[in-house]
Tab-separated table of C-alpha atoms in Angstrom:
chain	number	residue	atom	x	y	z
T	4	MET	CA	92.074	104.347	94.766
T	5	THR	CA	88.927	102.791	96.299
T	6	THR	CA	88.631	99.094	97.226
T	7	SER	CA	86.334	98.339	94.199
T	8	THR	CA	88.837	100.049	91.843
T	9	ARG	CA	91.752	98.148	93.286
T	10	GLY	CA	89.716	95.006	92.810
T	11	ARG	CA	89.186	95.596	89.058
T	12	TRP	CA	92.907	95.833	88.588
T	13	THR	CA	93.725	92.796	90.473
T	14	GLY	CA	95.460	90.228	88.252
T	15	TRP	CA	95.804	92.770	85.297
T	16	TRP	CA	99.304	91.306	84.835
T	17	TYR	CA	98.188	87.648	84.304
T	18	LEU	CA	97.989	87.623	80.606
T	19	PRO	CA	100.996	89.908	79.813
T	20	VAL	CA	103.229	87.772	82.001
T	21	THR	CA	102.164	84.623	80.259
T	22	ILE	CA	102.229	85.966	76.738
T	23	LEU	CA	105.350	88.130	76.817
T	24	SER	CA	107.411	85.390	78.590
T	25	LEU	CA	106.236	83.127	75.814
T	26	GLY	CA	104.636	80.757	78.345
T	27	ILE	CA	107.684	80.346	80.509
T	28	LEU	CA	106.017	82.189	83.400
T	29	ALA	CA	102.560	80.872	82.779
T	30	TRP	CA	102.484	79.128	86.111
T	31	VAL	CA	103.043	82.306	88.214
T	32	PRO	CA	99.527	83.780	87.905
T	33	PHE	CA	98.001	80.392	89.059
T	34	VAL	CA	100.214	80.609	92.223
T	35	HIS	CA	98.901	84.175	92.827
T	36	ALA	CA	95.302	83.239	92.240
T	37	ALA	CA	95.510	80.180	94.507
T	38	VAL	CA	96.772	82.315	97.333
T	39	ARG	CA	94.364	85.164	96.890
T	40	LEU	CA	91.245	83.007	96.391
T	41	ARG	CA	92.560	80.555	99.118
T	42	ARG	CA	91.988	77.645	96.607
T	43	PRO	CA	94.970	75.265	97.069
T	44	ARG	CA	93.720	73.121	94.115
T	45	ILE	CA	94.639	76.000	91.712
T	46	HIS	CA	98.252	75.235	92.618
T	47	LEU	CA	97.834	72.090	90.623
T	48	TRP	CA	97.502	74.073	87.495
T	49	ALA	CA	100.706	75.883	88.313
T	50	VAL	CA	102.487	72.528	88.821
T	51	LEU	CA	101.064	71.288	85.589
T	52	TYR	CA	102.314	74.247	83.512
T	53	PHE	CA	105.666	74.152	85.149
T	54	ALA	CA	105.904	70.447	84.375
T	55	VAL	CA	105.034	71.042	80.695
T	56	LEU	CA	107.608	73.798	80.501
T	57	VAL	CA	110.274	71.533	81.919
T	58	ALA	CA	109.403	68.789	79.562
T	59	VAL	CA	109.435	71.052	76.529
T	60	LEU	CA	112.783	72.486	77.514
T	61	ALA	CA	114.138	68.893	77.971
T	62	VAL	CA	113.047	67.812	74.366
T	63	LEU	CA	114.166	70.980	72.546
T	64	PRO	CA	117.359	70.455	70.673
T	65	PRO	CA	120.497	72.305	71.620
T	66	ALA	CA	121.417	75.379	69.615
T	67	ASP	CA	123.157	74.066	66.512
T	68	PRO	CA	124.050	76.094	63.363
T	69	THR	CA	123.278	72.924	61.303
T	70	PRO	CA	120.096	71.327	62.780
T	71	THR	CA	119.040	68.002	61.585
T	72	PRO	CA	115.558	67.090	60.377
T	73	ALA	CA	114.872	65.402	63.811
T	74	ASP	CA	115.876	68.719	65.497
T	75	ASP	CA	113.497	70.600	63.352
T	76	THR	CA	110.751	68.053	64.259
T	77	ARG	CA	111.351	68.370	67.981
T	78	SER	CA	111.584	72.168	67.761
T	79	ALA	CA	108.261	72.174	65.921
T	80	ILE	CA	106.549	69.936	68.519
T	81	GLY	CA	108.008	71.957	71.460
T	82	GLY	CA	106.790	75.228	69.751
T	83	ALA	CA	103.212	73.883	69.158
T	84	VAL	CA	103.118	72.611	72.850
T	85	MET	CA	104.189	76.014	74.072
T	86	ILE	CA	101.577	77.873	71.905
T	87	ALA	CA	98.876	75.561	73.073
T	88	MET	CA	99.916	76.038	76.732
T	89	ILE	CA	99.901	79.803	76.285
T	90	ALA	CA	96.455	79.642	74.748
T	91	LEU	CA	94.928	77.426	77.294
T	92	ALA	CA	96.621	79.281	80.247
T	93	SER	CA	95.392	82.644	78.869
T	94	VAL	CA	91.787	81.402	78.739
T	95	GLN	CA	92.008	80.109	82.193
T	96	GLN	CA	93.781	83.212	83.589
T	97	HIS	CA	91.015	85.388	82.041
T	98	PHE	CA	88.421	83.744	84.332
T	99	LEU	CA	90.772	83.507	87.252
T	100	ARG	CA	91.456	87.249	86.956
T	101	ARG	CA	87.641	88.021	87.254
T	102	ARG	CA	87.341	85.740	90.321
T	103	ALA	CA	90.464	87.186	91.980
T	104	SER	CA	89.332	90.755	91.380
T	105	THR	CA	85.819	90.160	92.886
T	106	PRO	CA	85.851	91.902	96.229
T	107	ARG	CA	85.581	89.429	99.125
T	108	PRO	CA	82.318	89.703	100.982
T	109	ALA	CA	82.727	91.491	104.388
T	110	ALA	CA	82.321	89.264	107.322
T	111	PRO	CA	79.061	89.924	109.027
T	112	PRO	CA	79.249	91.916	112.275
T	113	GLU	CA	79.369	89.825	115.382
T	114	ASP	CA	76.147	89.705	117.397
T	115	PRO	CA	76.505	92.040	120.350
T	116	ALA	CA	75.240	89.413	122.752
T	117	VAL	CA	77.802	86.929	121.517
T	118	ALA	CA	80.563	89.613	121.845
T	119	ARG	CA	79.453	90.248	125.397
T	120	VAL	CA	79.671	86.611	126.333
T	121	LYS	CA	83.206	86.316	124.673
T	122	ALA	CA	84.309	89.340	126.457
T	123	ALA	CA	83.144	88.036	129.892
T	124	ARG	CA	84.751	84.789	129.231
T	125	GLU	CA	88.005	86.523	128.474
T	126	ARG	CA	87.776	88.622	131.671
T	127	ARG	CA	87.152	85.415	133.714
T	128	ARG	CA	90.232	83.768	132.184
T	129	GLN	CA	92.334	86.762	133.074
T	130	ALA	CA	90.996	86.894	136.652
T	131	ARG	CA	91.615	83.184	137.196
T	132	GLU	CA	95.185	83.710	135.933
T	133	LEU	CA	95.757	86.671	138.196
T	134	ALA	CA	94.224	84.770	141.187
T	135	ALA	CA	96.544	81.783	140.497
T	136	ASN	CA	99.565	83.944	140.335
T	137	ASP	CA	98.903	86.431	143.036
T	138	PRO	CA	96.057	85.309	145.432
T	139	ALA	CA	96.723	88.280	147.757
T	140	MET	CA	95.900	90.770	145.023
T	141	ALA	CA	92.911	88.755	143.853
T	142	ARG	CA	91.578	88.959	147.332
T	143	GLU	CA	92.339	92.678	147.487
T	144	LEU	CA	90.484	93.128	144.092
T	145	ARG	CA	87.615	91.113	145.549
T	146	ILE	CA	87.719	88.610	142.601
T	147	GLY	CA	84.747	86.293	142.983
T	148	ARG	CA	82.960	88.410	145.518
T	149	PRO	CA	79.974	89.999	143.717
T	150	ASP	CA	78.375	90.368	147.228
T	151	LEU	CA	81.025	93.157	148.088
T	152	PRO	CA	81.638	96.587	146.570
T	153	ARG	CA	84.527	96.504	144.181
T	154	ASP	CA	85.912	98.227	140.976
T	155	TYR	CA	87.545	95.172	139.272
T	156	ASP	CA	85.451	93.310	136.716
T	157	ASP	CA	86.181	89.682	136.838
T	158	GLY	CA	83.752	88.675	134.217
T	159	GLY	CA	81.170	87.194	136.598
T	160	LEU	CA	83.120	84.826	138.977
T	161	VAL	CA	82.154	83.725	142.392
T	162	ASP	CA	84.605	82.619	145.092
T	163	LEU	CA	83.374	79.179	146.344
T	164	ASN	CA	85.525	79.454	149.436
T	165	ALA	CA	84.173	82.818	150.616
T	166	ALA	CA	81.127	84.093	148.831
T	167	PRO	CA	77.662	83.604	150.583
T	168	ALA	CA	75.193	81.065	149.277
T	169	THR	CA	72.953	83.873	147.735
T	170	ALA	CA	75.934	85.048	145.629
T	171	ILE	CA	76.880	81.495	144.584
T	172	ALA	CA	73.218	80.786	143.382
T	173	GLN	CA	72.853	83.955	141.564
T	174	THR	CA	76.255	84.007	139.771
T	175	CYS	CA	76.216	80.221	138.905
T	176	ALA	CA	72.396	80.276	138.179
T	177	VAL	CA	71.772	77.277	140.477
T	178	ASP	CA	69.183	76.528	143.047
T	179	PRO	CA	69.751	78.078	146.403
T	180	ALA	CA	69.828	74.650	147.975
T	181	VAL	CA	72.743	73.650	145.645
T	182	ALA	CA	74.580	76.770	146.705
T	183	GLN	CA	73.917	76.107	150.481
T	184	GLN	CA	75.508	72.679	149.955
T	185	ILE	CA	78.619	74.235	148.797
T	186	VAL	CA	78.749	76.607	151.751
T	187	ASP	CA	78.115	73.644	154.127
T	188	ALA	CA	80.868	71.613	152.512
T	189	ARG	CA	83.543	74.389	152.842
T	190	ALA	CA	82.843	74.670	156.581
T	191	GLY	CA	85.130	71.891	157.335
T	192	ALA	CA	88.100	72.949	155.074
T	193	ARG	CA	88.648	75.320	152.284
T	194	PHE	CA	88.481	74.035	148.676
T	195	SER	CA	91.836	73.990	146.928
T	196	ALA	CA	90.223	73.680	143.535
T	197	VAL	CA	86.773	74.017	142.012
T	198	ASP	CA	86.479	70.342	141.394
T	199	ASP	CA	86.852	69.685	145.068
T	200	VAL	CA	83.268	70.907	145.400
T	201	PHE	CA	82.069	67.950	143.392
T	202	ALA	CA	83.986	65.445	145.440
T	203	LEU	CA	82.792	66.799	148.745
T	204	THR	CA	79.108	67.293	147.937
T	205	GLU	CA	76.398	65.493	146.112
T	206	LEU	CA	75.493	68.269	143.639
T	207	PRO	CA	73.306	67.396	140.625
T	208	LEU	CA	75.249	66.663	137.486
T	209	ASP	CA	73.546	69.332	135.563
T	210	THR	CA	75.026	72.023	137.806
T	211	TRP	CA	78.702	71.060	137.277
T	212	ASP	CA	79.235	72.934	134.110
T	213	ALA	CA	77.710	76.092	135.436
T	214	ILE	CA	79.810	75.886	138.525
T	215	ARG	CA	83.020	75.297	136.637
T	216	GLU	CA	82.334	78.165	134.304
T	217	ARG	CA	81.712	80.731	137.087
T	218	GLY	CA	83.280	79.264	140.204
T	219	ILE	CA	86.730	80.150	141.470
T	220	VAL	CA	88.656	79.368	144.610
T	221	VAL	CA	90.840	82.153	146.083
C-alpha cells in the first residue's frame, strides 16, 4: 500500500466509532486527530465531548421497571443531547478525517552548504572532546595542525599553542598581524584555554568569535 493510499484510509474509523458506540467514544477520534495533526487545541473537543458524556450519564435515571414521568423526561433529554452530540461530532470528524489523511509535506532537502558547515562543526566538537580527554592522542593525530600532513579530519581547528602564524591566520580567517600576536603571546607561556589568548593580547573584538570557533589548545 502506497503512502497516498494509506493517507486516504487514515481516520476511516472516526465515524463508525462515534456512531456505533452511541456517542460514548466520540472523544477518541479527536485525541487521534490532535496527535496526528500536532494540534493540541483539538484535545479541547475531546475533553468537551467526554464532559458531555459524563454529564448525560450523571442525569440519566437508574434502571427502574416502573419509571416515573420525571425519569422519562430525564431520559428524553439525555437521549436528545447524545443524538445532538453524535451529529455534531460526526460533522467535525468528517473534516478532521480529511485533514488527518492529507499527506504531510516532505521537509525540503537541506542545503549542501549548510550540511557541510554542520558536519564540520560536529567534527570540531568531537576533536575538542578527544583533545580534552586524551591530549597525547590529539597530538599524535595532529589535531589543530593543518600545517602538517595528517589523516584525521578535525573539522578545521588550529592549535593556538603550536601552529604557525600562517596556519592560524588562514584557519581563523584573521589578518596575519593578528595571528602573529597570538604566536608572540605564547612565547612566554603556553595557553591553557582559548580565552587566555584574549587576556594576553589586544586582539580586535571582531576576531574573537572566529578564534573561539576554530581555535584549540592542545
